[in-house]
């Protein structure tokens, strides 16, 4: 997309966030509206979008370097989050919360809709966005992220069941998720060169295309500004790590590997996304500092309204 066309797209997307904030402030919609809309996105529109993207996917050699870049950025951000809170004298549960929310990005709920809007019609970009979400924000979050949060949290009193049954149960739950089912279906279609039947491709595309609108509206509806009280320094540091350091690390890895183009741009943008909402739930469930994790999610999401356009402009200027 030419640089001059990027800003109007971004403004239209973030205008939806403003509409969501207005609806929240006026109480126009029920209090559970964000949860209901999020469920529609995760269980209906996003799976449809993923099937359409992956069914038409073309896996390029640059995909592996892109994954290496985002994963490196994730690990660096996790380490920096822990170091930051340790330097501030915070507890291990707070350090754990900072590490997990500084590292795992909102690559699905926000990243995929954002990238498909900024780079419309780009199969490499859409495919890369989905694969990064599968590897970094699904597989790594549910393995490394859960283990990290548990290790950093306070000791849990109940005796935990053996590892094998826990892994089997977690895998079963994962395979029951509509987005994971959509990924598996899309990958089968892509690898076998099968086409989605015409009677299904049209409706799937139309349903999937509603994802950006619903996602940005839901973000506005779900922003709780009251969670920002206190912990200013910690939140500022986490925001810098998540929104600035992580994409810079990803960009440096890609530049070192000589990777350019839409795949590289997608990797940097996914690394620049705000905190993944699921990481907040994982941190809280493990016993980490839930208040800090929630506040970090709100702060990074709000600030991303400014940093994501700047990241897009920086990518254009660098020619990455």
PDB file of C-alpha atoms in Angstrom:
ATOM      1  CA  UNK A   1       0.000   0.000   0.000  1.00  0.00           C
ATOM      2  CA  UNK A   2       1.407   3.443  -0.880  1.00  0.00           C
ATOM      3  CA  UNK A   3       2.448   5.461   2.164  1.00  0.00           C
ATOM      4  CA  UNK A   4      -0.197   8.109   1.485  1.00  0.00           C
ATOM      5  CA  UNK A   5      -2.984   5.547   1.780  1.00  0.00           C
ATOM      6  CA  UNK A   6      -1.903   4.137   5.132  1.00  0.00           C
ATOM      7  CA  UNK A   7      -2.993   7.001   7.394  1.00  0.00           C
ATOM      8  CA  UNK A   8      -6.671   7.047   6.285  1.00  0.00           C
ATOM      9  CA  UNK A   9      -6.912   3.298   6.910  1.00  0.00           C
ATOM     10  CA  UNK A  10      -5.391   3.659  10.372  1.00  0.00           C
ATOM     11  CA  UNK A  11      -7.631   6.597  11.226  1.00  0.00           C
ATOM     12  CA  UNK A  12     -10.738   4.664  10.213  1.00  0.00           C
ATOM     13  CA  UNK A  13      -9.710   1.675  12.337  1.00  0.00           C
ATOM     14  CA  UNK A  14      -8.873   3.721  15.406  1.00  0.00           C
ATOM     15  CA  UNK A  15     -12.053   5.758  14.969  1.00  0.00           C
ATOM     16  CA  UNK A  16     -13.836   2.498  15.754  1.00  0.00           C
ATOM     17  CA  UNK A  17     -11.935   2.343  19.055  1.00  0.00           C
ATOM     18  CA  UNK A  18     -13.187   5.852  19.823  1.00  0.00           C
ATOM     19  CA  UNK A  19     -16.734   4.757  19.024  1.00  0.00           C
ATOM     20  CA  UNK A  20     -16.320   1.819  21.397  1.00  0.00           C
ATOM     21  CA  UNK A  21     -15.045   4.118  24.154  1.00  0.00           C
ATOM     22  CA  UNK A  22     -18.032   6.421  23.601  1.00  0.00           C
ATOM     23  CA  UNK A  23     -20.482   3.524  23.770  1.00  0.00           C
ATOM     24  CA  UNK A  24     -18.834   2.357  27.007  1.00  0.00           C
ATOM     25  CA  UNK A  25     -18.925   5.841  28.549  1.00  0.00           C
ATOM     26  CA  UNK A  26     -22.589   6.378  27.671  1.00  0.00           C
ATOM     27  CA  UNK A  27     -23.707   2.906  28.718  1.00  0.00           C
ATOM     28  CA  UNK A  28     -25.448   2.411  25.380  1.00  0.00           C
ATOM     29  CA  UNK A  29     -24.618  -1.290  25.264  1.00  0.00           C
ATOM     30  CA  UNK A  30     -24.874  -3.889  28.058  1.00  0.00           C
ATOM     31  CA  UNK A  31     -21.893  -4.254  30.380  1.00  0.00           C
ATOM     32  CA  UNK A  32     -21.068  -7.664  28.917  1.00  0.00           C
ATOM     33  CA  UNK A  33     -20.983  -6.355  25.320  1.00  0.00           C
ATOM     34  CA  UNK A  34     -17.144  -6.610  25.029  1.00  0.00           C
ATOM     35  CA  UNK A  35     -17.209 -10.252  26.144  1.00  0.00           C
ATOM     36  CA  UNK A  36     -20.056 -11.124  23.742  1.00  0.00           C
ATOM     37  CA  UNK A  37     -18.412  -9.413  20.767  1.00  0.00           C
ATOM     38  CA  UNK A  38     -15.040 -10.966  21.617  1.00  0.00           C
ATOM     39  CA  UNK A  39     -16.689 -14.392  21.620  1.00  0.00           C
ATOM     40  CA  UNK A  40     -18.235 -13.708  18.201  1.00  0.00           C
ATOM     41  CA  UNK A  41     -14.808 -12.730  16.867  1.00  0.00           C
ATOM     42  CA  UNK A  42     -12.918 -15.682  18.364  1.00  0.00           C
ATOM     43  CA  UNK A  43     -15.543 -18.315  17.560  1.00  0.00           C
ATOM     44  CA  UNK A  44     -17.018 -17.056  14.268  1.00  0.00           C
ATOM     45  CA  UNK A  45     -15.418 -14.239  12.299  1.00  0.00           C
ATOM     46  CA  UNK A  46     -11.728 -14.919  13.028  1.00  0.00           C
ATOM     47  CA  UNK A  47     -11.948 -18.654  12.204  1.00  0.00           C
ATOM     48  CA  UNK A  48     -13.635 -17.745   8.907  1.00  0.00           C
ATOM     49  CA  UNK A  49     -10.878 -15.225   8.148  1.00  0.00           C
ATOM     50  CA  UNK A  50      -8.140 -17.738   8.992  1.00  0.00           C
ATOM     51  CA  UNK A  51      -9.611 -20.430   6.732  1.00  0.00           C
ATOM     52  CA  UNK A  52      -9.824 -17.974   3.825  1.00  0.00           C
ATOM     53  CA  UNK A  53      -6.263 -16.732   4.386  1.00  0.00           C
ATOM     54  CA  UNK A  54      -4.627 -20.132   4.789  1.00  0.00           C
ATOM     55  CA  UNK A  55      -6.601 -21.789   1.981  1.00  0.00           C
ATOM     56  CA  UNK A  56      -5.062 -19.210  -0.364  1.00  0.00           C
ATOM     57  CA  UNK A  57      -1.653 -19.201   1.337  1.00  0.00           C
ATOM     58  CA  UNK A  58       1.706 -19.347  -0.376  1.00  0.00           C
ATOM     59  CA  UNK A  59       4.502 -20.244   2.022  1.00  0.00           C
ATOM     60  CA  UNK A  60       7.605 -18.223   1.187  1.00  0.00           C
ATOM     61  CA  UNK A  61      11.222 -18.796   2.298  1.00  0.00           C
ATOM     62  CA  UNK A  62      11.104 -15.483   4.209  1.00  0.00           C
ATOM     63  CA  UNK A  63       8.515 -16.943   6.593  1.00  0.00           C
ATOM     64  CA  UNK A  64      11.095 -18.765   8.730  1.00  0.00           C
ATOM     65  CA  UNK A  65      13.298 -15.668   9.231  1.00  0.00           C
ATOM     66  CA  UNK A  66      10.140 -13.728  10.102  1.00  0.00           C
ATOM     67  CA  UNK A  67       9.282 -16.287  12.779  1.00  0.00           C
ATOM     68  CA  UNK A  68      12.856 -16.174  14.065  1.00  0.00           C
ATOM     69  CA  UNK A  69      12.614 -12.375  14.332  1.00  0.00           C
ATOM     70  CA  UNK A  70       9.331 -12.307  16.244  1.00  0.00           C
ATOM     71  CA  UNK A  71      10.346 -15.137  18.560  1.00  0.00           C
ATOM     72  CA  UNK A  72      13.666 -13.437  19.337  1.00  0.00           C
ATOM     73  CA  UNK A  73      11.826 -10.195  20.064  1.00  0.00           C
ATOM     74  CA  UNK A  74       9.424 -12.095  22.349  1.00  0.00           C
ATOM     75  CA  UNK A  75      12.221 -13.670  24.392  1.00  0.00           C
ATOM     76  CA  UNK A  76      14.163 -10.406  24.694  1.00  0.00           C
ATOM     77  CA  UNK A  77      11.016  -8.574  25.834  1.00  0.00           C
ATOM     78  CA  UNK A  78      10.275 -11.264  28.435  1.00  0.00           C
ATOM     79  CA  UNK A  79      13.769 -10.949  29.890  1.00  0.00           C
ATOM     80  CA  UNK A  80      13.622  -7.150  29.927  1.00  0.00           C
ATOM     81  CA  UNK A  81      10.220  -7.174  31.644  1.00  0.00           C
ATOM     82  CA  UNK A  82      11.623  -9.270  34.495  1.00  0.00           C
ATOM     83  CA  UNK A  83      14.793  -7.177  34.747  1.00  0.00           C
ATOM     84  CA  UNK A  84      12.764  -3.941  34.824  1.00  0.00           C
ATOM     85  CA  UNK A  85      10.512  -5.006  37.700  1.00  0.00           C
ATOM     86  CA  UNK A  86      13.433  -6.525  39.587  1.00  0.00           C
ATOM     87  CA  UNK A  87      15.276  -3.205  39.295  1.00  0.00           C
ATOM     88  CA  UNK A  88      12.179  -1.486  40.716  1.00  0.00           C
ATOM     89  CA  UNK A  89      12.236  -3.846  43.700  1.00  0.00           C
ATOM     90  CA  UNK A  90       8.983  -5.614  42.785  1.00  0.00           C
ATOM     91  CA  UNK A  91       8.023  -9.119  43.897  1.00  0.00           C
ATOM     92  CA  UNK A  92       8.530 -12.236  41.770  1.00  0.00           C
ATOM     93  CA  UNK A  93       4.793 -12.408  40.895  1.00  0.00           C
ATOM     94  CA  UNK A  94       5.025  -8.811  39.620  1.00  0.00           C
ATOM     95  CA  UNK A  95       8.191  -9.667  37.693  1.00  0.00           C
ATOM     96  CA  UNK A  96       6.384 -12.642  36.170  1.00  0.00           C
ATOM     97  CA  UNK A  97       3.427 -10.494  35.154  1.00  0.00           C
ATOM     98  CA  UNK A  98       5.742  -7.934  33.563  1.00  0.00           C
ATOM     99  CA  UNK A  99       7.656 -10.597  31.678  1.00  0.00           C
ATOM    100  CA  UNK A 100       4.598 -12.245  30.178  1.00  0.00           C
ATOM    101  CA  UNK A 101       2.686  -9.077  29.243  1.00  0.00           C
ATOM    102  CA  UNK A 102       5.804  -7.415  27.790  1.00  0.00           C
ATOM    103  CA  UNK A 103       6.499 -10.371  25.516  1.00  0.00           C
ATOM    104  CA  UNK A 104       3.312 -11.880  24.102  1.00  0.00           C
ATOM    105  CA  UNK A 105       1.528  -9.738  21.528  1.00  0.00           C
ATOM    106  CA  UNK A 106      -2.111  -9.404  20.522  1.00  0.00           C
ATOM    107  CA  UNK A 107      -1.332 -10.967  17.149  1.00  0.00           C
ATOM    108  CA  UNK A 108      -4.767 -12.489  16.507  1.00  0.00           C
ATOM    109  CA  UNK A 109      -7.477 -10.227  17.901  1.00  0.00           C
ATOM    110  CA  UNK A 110      -5.675  -7.042  16.763  1.00  0.00           C
ATOM    111  CA  UNK A 111      -2.676  -8.061  14.665  1.00  0.00           C
ATOM    112  CA  UNK A 112      -4.336 -10.055  11.884  1.00  0.00           C
ATOM    113  CA  UNK A 113      -7.164  -7.536  11.294  1.00  0.00           C
ATOM    114  CA  UNK A 114      -4.675  -4.644  11.405  1.00  0.00           C
ATOM    115  CA  UNK A 115      -2.278  -6.213   8.916  1.00  0.00           C
ATOM    116  CA  UNK A 116      -5.008  -7.290   6.497  1.00  0.00           C
ATOM    117  CA  UNK A 117      -6.264  -3.695   6.562  1.00  0.00           C
ATOM    118  CA  UNK A 118      -2.859  -2.040   6.135  1.00  0.00           C
ATOM    119  CA  UNK A 119      -1.644  -4.564   3.533  1.00  0.00           C
ATOM    120  CA  UNK A 120      -4.894  -5.492   1.776  1.00  0.00           C
ATOM    121  CA  UNK A 121      -4.807  -8.311  -0.739  1.00  0.00           C
ATOM    122  CA  UNK A 122      -1.292  -9.409   0.259  1.00  0.00           C
ATOM    123  CA  UNK A 123      -1.254 -13.182   0.594  1.00  0.00           C
ATOM    124  CA  UNK A 124       2.318 -13.274   1.994  1.00  0.00           C
ATOM    125  CA  UNK A 125       1.436 -10.711   4.668  1.00  0.00           C
ATOM    126  CA  UNK A 126      -1.812 -12.409   5.683  1.00  0.00           C
ATOM    127  CA  UNK A 127      -0.204 -15.854   5.792  1.00  0.00           C
ATOM    128  CA  UNK A 128       2.750 -14.582   7.826  1.00  0.00           C
ATOM    129  CA  UNK A 129       0.426 -12.855  10.298  1.00  0.00           C
ATOM    130  CA  UNK A 130      -1.512 -16.069  10.891  1.00  0.00           C
ATOM    131  CA  UNK A 131       1.578 -18.298  11.188  1.00  0.00           C
ATOM    132  CA  UNK A 132       3.224 -15.912  13.680  1.00  0.00           C
ATOM    133  CA  UNK A 133       0.040 -15.958  15.747  1.00  0.00           C
ATOM    134  CA  UNK A 134      -0.062 -19.773  15.686  1.00  0.00           C
ATOM    135  CA  UNK A 135       3.573 -20.196  16.754  1.00  0.00           C
ATOM    136  CA  UNK A 136       4.193 -17.233  19.074  1.00  0.00           C
ATOM    137  CA  UNK A 137       0.819 -16.405  20.594  1.00  0.00           C
ATOM    138  CA  UNK A 138      -0.701 -19.871  20.667  1.00  0.00           C
ATOM    139  CA  UNK A 139       1.955 -22.563  20.949  1.00  0.00           C
ATOM    140  CA  UNK A 140       4.610 -20.566  22.822  1.00  0.00           C
ATOM    141  CA  UNK A 141       2.121 -18.763  25.048  1.00  0.00           C
ATOM    142  CA  UNK A 142       0.401 -21.978  26.086  1.00  0.00           C
ATOM    143  CA  UNK A 143       3.721 -23.739  26.741  1.00  0.00           C
ATOM    144  CA  UNK A 144       6.553 -21.332  27.570  1.00  0.00           C
ATOM    145  CA  UNK A 145       4.169 -18.619  28.774  1.00  0.00           C
ATOM    146  CA  UNK A 146       2.227 -20.879  31.138  1.00  0.00           C
ATOM    147  CA  UNK A 147       5.438 -22.454  32.493  1.00  0.00           C
ATOM    148  CA  UNK A 148       7.089 -19.050  32.965  1.00  0.00           C
ATOM    149  CA  UNK A 149       4.083 -17.543  34.763  1.00  0.00           C
ATOM    150  CA  UNK A 150       3.811 -20.569  37.040  1.00  0.00           C
ATOM    151  CA  UNK A 151       7.510 -20.478  37.890  1.00  0.00           C
ATOM    152  CA  UNK A 152       7.400 -16.778  38.768  1.00  0.00           C
ATOM    153  CA  UNK A 153       4.176 -16.898  40.779  1.00  0.00           C
ATOM    154  CA  UNK A 154       3.753 -17.706  44.432  1.00  0.00           C
ATOM    155  CA  UNK A 155       3.863 -21.419  45.275  1.00  0.00           C
ATOM    156  CA  UNK A 156       0.481 -23.046  44.766  1.00  0.00           C
ATOM    157  CA  UNK A 157      -0.776 -25.173  47.627  1.00  0.00           C
ATOM    158  CA  UNK A 158      -2.902 -27.800  45.846  1.00  0.00           C
ATOM    159  CA  UNK A 159      -0.987 -30.828  44.588  1.00  0.00           C
ATOM    160  CA  UNK A 160      -0.746 -30.682  40.812  1.00  0.00           C
ATOM    161  CA  UNK A 161      -1.529 -33.777  38.721  1.00  0.00           C
ATOM    162  CA  UNK A 162       1.250 -35.513  36.741  1.00  0.00           C
ATOM    163  CA  UNK A 163       2.609 -33.701  33.696  1.00  0.00           C
ATOM    164  CA  UNK A 164       1.346 -36.227  31.133  1.00  0.00           C
ATOM    165  CA  UNK A 165      -2.394 -35.910  31.914  1.00  0.00           C
ATOM    166  CA  UNK A 166      -2.075 -32.117  32.156  1.00  0.00           C
ATOM    167  CA  UNK A 167      -0.447 -31.938  28.706  1.00  0.00           C
ATOM    168  CA  UNK A 168      -3.089 -34.262  27.229  1.00  0.00           C
ATOM    169  CA  UNK A 169      -5.928 -32.211  28.726  1.00  0.00           C
ATOM    170  CA  UNK A 170      -4.406 -28.938  27.536  1.00  0.00           C
ATOM    171  CA  UNK A 171      -3.960 -30.371  24.031  1.00  0.00           C
ATOM    172  CA  UNK A 172      -7.562 -31.579  23.946  1.00  0.00           C
ATOM    173  CA  UNK A 173      -8.833 -28.168  25.023  1.00  0.00           C
ATOM    174  CA  UNK A 174      -6.634 -26.499  22.417  1.00  0.00           C
ATOM    175  CA  UNK A 175      -7.932 -28.704  19.608  1.00  0.00           C
ATOM    176  CA  UNK A 176     -11.503 -27.802  20.542  1.00  0.00           C
ATOM    177  CA  UNK A 177     -10.913 -24.094  19.961  1.00  0.00           C
ATOM    178  CA  UNK A 178     -12.604 -22.799  16.756  1.00  0.00           C
ATOM    179  CA  UNK A 179      -9.496 -20.827  15.734  1.00  0.00           C
ATOM    180  CA  UNK A 180      -7.269 -23.907  16.024  1.00  0.00           C
ATOM    181  CA  UNK A 181      -9.784 -25.953  14.028  1.00  0.00           C
ATOM    182  CA  UNK A 182      -9.763 -23.183  11.409  1.00  0.00           C
ATOM    183  CA  UNK A 183      -5.952 -23.270  11.291  1.00  0.00           C
ATOM    184  CA  UNK A 184      -5.946 -27.042  10.756  1.00  0.00           C
ATOM    185  CA  UNK A 185      -8.609 -26.836   8.042  1.00  0.00           C
ATOM    186  CA  UNK A 186      -6.824 -23.960   6.313  1.00  0.00           C
ATOM    187  CA  UNK A 187      -3.451 -25.729   6.395  1.00  0.00           C
ATOM    188  CA  UNK A 188      -4.977 -28.906   4.921  1.00  0.00           C
ATOM    189  CA  UNK A 189      -6.526 -26.878   2.097  1.00  0.00           C
ATOM    190  CA  UNK A 190      -3.246 -25.061   1.454  1.00  0.00           C
ATOM    191  CA  UNK A 191      -1.018 -28.132   1.504  1.00  0.00           C
ATOM    192  CA  UNK A 192      -3.348 -30.202  -0.690  1.00  0.00           C
ATOM    193  CA  UNK A 193      -4.129 -27.337  -3.125  1.00  0.00           C
ATOM    194  CA  UNK A 194      -7.837 -27.940  -2.605  1.00  0.00           C
ATOM    195  CA  UNK A 195     -10.201 -25.051  -3.250  1.00  0.00           C
ATOM    196  CA  UNK A 196     -12.915 -23.972  -0.849  1.00  0.00           C
ATOM    197  CA  UNK A 197     -16.279 -24.747  -2.502  1.00  0.00           C
ATOM    198  CA  UNK A 198     -17.751 -21.645  -4.147  1.00  0.00           C
ATOM    199  CA  UNK A 199     -20.884 -21.823  -1.998  1.00  0.00           C
ATOM    200  CA  UNK A 200     -18.673 -21.585   1.107  1.00  0.00           C
ATOM    201  CA  UNK A 201     -15.883 -19.253   0.001  1.00  0.00           C
ATOM    202  CA  UNK A 202     -18.209 -16.272  -0.495  1.00  0.00           C
ATOM    203  CA  UNK A 203     -19.908 -16.437   2.927  1.00  0.00           C
ATOM    204  CA  UNK A 204     -16.616 -17.242   4.679  1.00  0.00           C
ATOM    205  CA  UNK A 205     -14.975 -14.210   3.085  1.00  0.00           C
ATOM    206  CA  UNK A 206     -17.862 -11.918   3.990  1.00  0.00           C
ATOM    207  CA  UNK A 207     -17.940 -13.129   7.586  1.00  0.00           C
ATOM    208  CA  UNK A 208     -14.156 -12.908   7.914  1.00  0.00           C
ATOM    209  CA  UNK A 209     -14.079  -9.351   6.563  1.00  0.00           C
ATOM    210  CA  UNK A 210     -16.176  -8.164   9.514  1.00  0.00           C
ATOM    211  CA  UNK A 211     -13.325  -9.023  11.904  1.00  0.00           C
ATOM    212  CA  UNK A 212     -11.430  -5.681  11.760  1.00  0.00           C
ATOM    213  CA  UNK A 213     -14.573  -3.646  12.461  1.00  0.00           C
ATOM    214  CA  UNK A 214     -15.695  -5.843  15.342  1.00  0.00           C
ATOM    215  CA  UNK A 215     -12.179  -6.162  16.772  1.00  0.00           C
ATOM    216  CA  UNK A 216     -11.438  -2.441  16.988  1.00  0.00           C
ATOM    217  CA  UNK A 217     -14.930  -1.657  18.272  1.00  0.00           C
ATOM    218  CA  UNK A 218     -14.538  -4.322  20.958  1.00  0.00           C
ATOM    219  CA  UNK A 219     -11.156  -2.933  22.009  1.00  0.00           C
ATOM    220  CA  UNK A 220     -12.769   0.447  22.661  1.00  0.00           C
ATOM    221  CA  UNK A 221     -15.645  -1.119  24.567  1.00  0.00           C
ATOM    222  CA  UNK A 222     -13.275  -3.132  26.746  1.00  0.00           C
ATOM    223  CA  UNK A 223     -10.797  -0.413  27.747  1.00  0.00           C
ATOM    224  CA  UNK A 224     -11.026   0.109  31.512  1.00  0.00           C
ATOM    225  CA  UNK A 225      -9.134   3.306  32.280  1.00  0.00           C
ATOM    226  CA  UNK A 226      -9.710   2.823  36.010  1.00  0.00           C
ATOM    227  CA  UNK A 227      -7.115   0.028  36.106  1.00  0.00           C
ATOM    228  CA  UNK A 228      -4.293   2.500  35.393  1.00  0.00           C
ATOM    229  CA  UNK A 229      -4.042   3.979  38.892  1.00  0.00           C
ATOM    230  CA  UNK A 230      -0.579   3.535  40.456  1.00  0.00           C
ATOM    231  CA  UNK A 231       2.508   1.700  39.144  1.00  0.00           C
ATOM    232  CA  UNK A 232       3.225   4.472  36.648  1.00  0.00           C
ATOM    233  CA  UNK A 233       6.925   3.750  36.275  1.00  0.00           C
ATOM    234  CA  UNK A 234       6.458   0.007  35.836  1.00  0.00           C
ATOM    235  CA  UNK A 235       3.697   0.506  33.264  1.00  0.00           C
ATOM    236  CA  UNK A 236       5.745   3.056  31.334  1.00  0.00           C
ATOM    237  CA  UNK A 237       8.682   0.659  31.191  1.00  0.00           C
ATOM    238  CA  UNK A 238       6.546  -2.273  30.081  1.00  0.00           C
ATOM    239  CA  UNK A 239       4.980  -0.119  27.360  1.00  0.00           C
ATOM    240  CA  UNK A 240       8.391   0.918  26.027  1.00  0.00           C
ATOM    241  CA  UNK A 241       9.562  -2.700  25.942  1.00  0.00           C
ATOM    242  CA  UNK A 242       6.375  -3.988  24.309  1.00  0.00           C
ATOM    243  CA  UNK A 243       5.731  -1.247  21.763  1.00  0.00           C
ATOM    244  CA  UNK A 244       9.237   0.016  20.934  1.00  0.00           C
ATOM    245  CA  UNK A 245      11.980  -2.409  21.922  1.00  0.00           C
ATOM    246  CA  UNK A 246      10.291  -5.590  20.644  1.00  0.00           C
ATOM    247  CA  UNK A 247       9.652  -4.311  17.085  1.00  0.00           C
ATOM    248  CA  UNK A 248      13.155  -2.825  16.938  1.00  0.00           C
ATOM    249  CA  UNK A 249      14.646  -6.214  17.897  1.00  0.00           C
ATOM    250  CA  UNK A 250      12.521  -7.928  15.232  1.00  0.00           C
ATOM    251  CA  UNK A 251      13.591  -5.364  12.620  1.00  0.00           C
ATOM    252  CA  UNK A 252      17.279  -5.765  13.513  1.00  0.00           C
ATOM    253  CA  UNK A 253      17.048  -9.549  13.151  1.00  0.00           C
ATOM    254  CA  UNK A 254      15.387  -9.200   9.746  1.00  0.00           C
ATOM    255  CA  UNK A 255      17.930  -6.624   8.572  1.00  0.00           C
ATOM    256  CA  UNK A 256      20.767  -8.899   9.712  1.00  0.00           C
ATOM    257  CA  UNK A 257      19.211 -11.778   7.757  1.00  0.00           C
ATOM    258  CA  UNK A 258      18.685  -9.584   4.690  1.00  0.00           C
ATOM    259  CA  UNK A 259      14.912 -10.061   4.654  1.00  0.00           C
ATOM    260  CA  UNK A 260      12.747  -7.295   3.181  1.00  0.00           C
ATOM    261  CA  UNK A 261       9.233  -6.865   1.829  1.00  0.00           C
ATOM    262  CA  UNK A 262       5.739  -7.509   3.112  1.00  0.00           C
ATOM    263  CA  UNK A 263       6.690 -10.610   5.118  1.00  0.00           C
ATOM    264  CA  UNK A 264       9.320  -8.614   7.023  1.00  0.00           C
ATOM    265  CA  UNK A 265       6.897  -5.718   7.548  1.00  0.00           C
ATOM    266  CA  UNK A 266       4.294  -8.120   8.909  1.00  0.00           C
ATOM    267  CA  UNK A 267       6.769  -9.635  11.375  1.00  0.00           C
ATOM    268  CA  UNK A 268       7.743  -6.214  12.737  1.00  0.00           C
ATOM    269  CA  UNK A 269       4.108  -5.140  13.018  1.00  0.00           C
ATOM    270  CA  UNK A 270       3.158  -8.325  14.869  1.00  0.00           C
ATOM    271  CA  UNK A 271       6.040  -7.724  17.286  1.00  0.00           C
ATOM    272  CA  UNK A 272       4.759  -4.145  17.754  1.00  0.00           C
ATOM    273  CA  UNK A 273       1.248  -5.196  18.778  1.00  0.00           C
ATOM    274  CA  UNK A 274       0.111  -4.457  22.352  1.00  0.00           C
ATOM    275  CA  UNK A 275      -0.172  -7.075  25.074  1.00  0.00           C
ATOM    276  CA  UNK A 276      -2.136 -10.214  24.267  1.00  0.00           C
ATOM    277  CA  UNK A 277      -5.324 -10.394  26.313  1.00  0.00           C
ATOM    278  CA  UNK A 278      -4.836 -14.114  26.872  1.00  0.00           C
ATOM    279  CA  UNK A 279      -1.450 -13.472  28.503  1.00  0.00           C
ATOM    280  CA  UNK A 280      -3.210 -11.381  31.152  1.00  0.00           C
ATOM    281  CA  UNK A 281      -5.512 -14.284  31.986  1.00  0.00           C
ATOM    282  CA  UNK A 282      -2.593 -16.718  32.117  1.00  0.00           C
ATOM    283  CA  UNK A 283      -0.621 -14.421  34.433  1.00  0.00           C
ATOM    284  CA  UNK A 284      -3.605 -13.992  36.752  1.00  0.00           C
ATOM    285  CA  UNK A 285      -4.453 -17.699  36.751  1.00  0.00           C
ATOM    286  CA  UNK A 286      -0.872 -18.635  37.650  1.00  0.00           C
ATOM    287  CA  UNK A 287      -0.839 -16.270  40.617  1.00  0.00           C
ATOM    288  CA  UNK A 288       1.202 -13.437  39.132  1.00  0.00           C
ATOM    289  CA  UNK A 289       0.290  -9.776  39.688  1.00  0.00           C
ATOM    290  CA  UNK A 290      -3.108  -9.618  37.958  1.00  0.00           C
ATOM    291  CA  UNK A 291      -3.558  -5.894  38.561  1.00  0.00           C
ATOM    292  CA  UNK A 292      -0.251  -5.046  36.893  1.00  0.00           C
ATOM    293  CA  UNK A 293      -0.959  -7.388  33.971  1.00  0.00           C
ATOM    294  CA  UNK A 294      -4.407  -5.892  33.374  1.00  0.00           C
ATOM    295  CA  UNK A 295      -3.120  -2.327  33.592  1.00  0.00           C
ATOM    296  CA  UNK A 296      -0.278  -3.142  31.178  1.00  0.00           C
ATOM    297  CA  UNK A 297      -2.788  -4.511  28.687  1.00  0.00           C
ATOM    298  CA  UNK A 298      -4.834  -1.304  28.847  1.00  0.00           C
ATOM    299  CA  UNK A 299      -1.789   0.985  28.636  1.00  0.00           C
ATOM    300  CA  UNK A 300      -0.165  -0.805  25.702  1.00  0.00           C
ATOM    301  CA  UNK A 301      -3.467  -0.985  23.813  1.00  0.00           C
ATOM    302  CA  UNK A 302      -4.097   2.746  24.227  1.00  0.00           C
ATOM    303  CA  UNK A 303      -0.553   3.719  23.314  1.00  0.00           C
ATOM    304  CA  UNK A 304      -0.603   1.372  20.310  1.00  0.00           C
ATOM    305  CA  UNK A 305      -3.121   3.735  18.725  1.00  0.00           C
ATOM    306  CA  UNK A 306      -0.163   6.097  18.305  1.00  0.00           C
ATOM    307  CA  UNK A 307       2.790   3.708  18.048  1.00  0.00           C
ATOM    308  CA  UNK A 308       1.388   1.431  15.327  1.00  0.00           C
ATOM    309  CA  UNK A 309       0.988   4.269  12.786  1.00  0.00           C
ATOM    310  CA  UNK A 310       4.524   5.391  13.675  1.00  0.00           C
ATOM    311  CA  UNK A 311       5.793   1.850  13.144  1.00  0.00           C
ATOM    312  CA  UNK A 312       4.145   1.688   9.734  1.00  0.00           C
ATOM    313  CA  UNK A 313       5.727   5.003   8.760  1.00  0.00           C
ATOM    314  CA  UNK A 314       9.133   3.860  10.044  1.00  0.00           C
ATOM    315  CA  UNK A 315       8.913   0.681   7.967  1.00  0.00           C
ATOM    316  CA  UNK A 316       8.146   2.750   4.862  1.00  0.00           C
ATOM    317  CA  UNK A 317      11.024   5.117   5.602  1.00  0.00           C
ATOM    318  CA  UNK A 318      13.520   2.280   6.182  1.00  0.00           C
ATOM    319  CA  UNK A 319      12.369   0.386   3.128  1.00  0.00           C
ATOM    320  CA  UNK A 320      12.127  -2.833   5.122  1.00  0.00           C
TER     321      UNK A 320
END
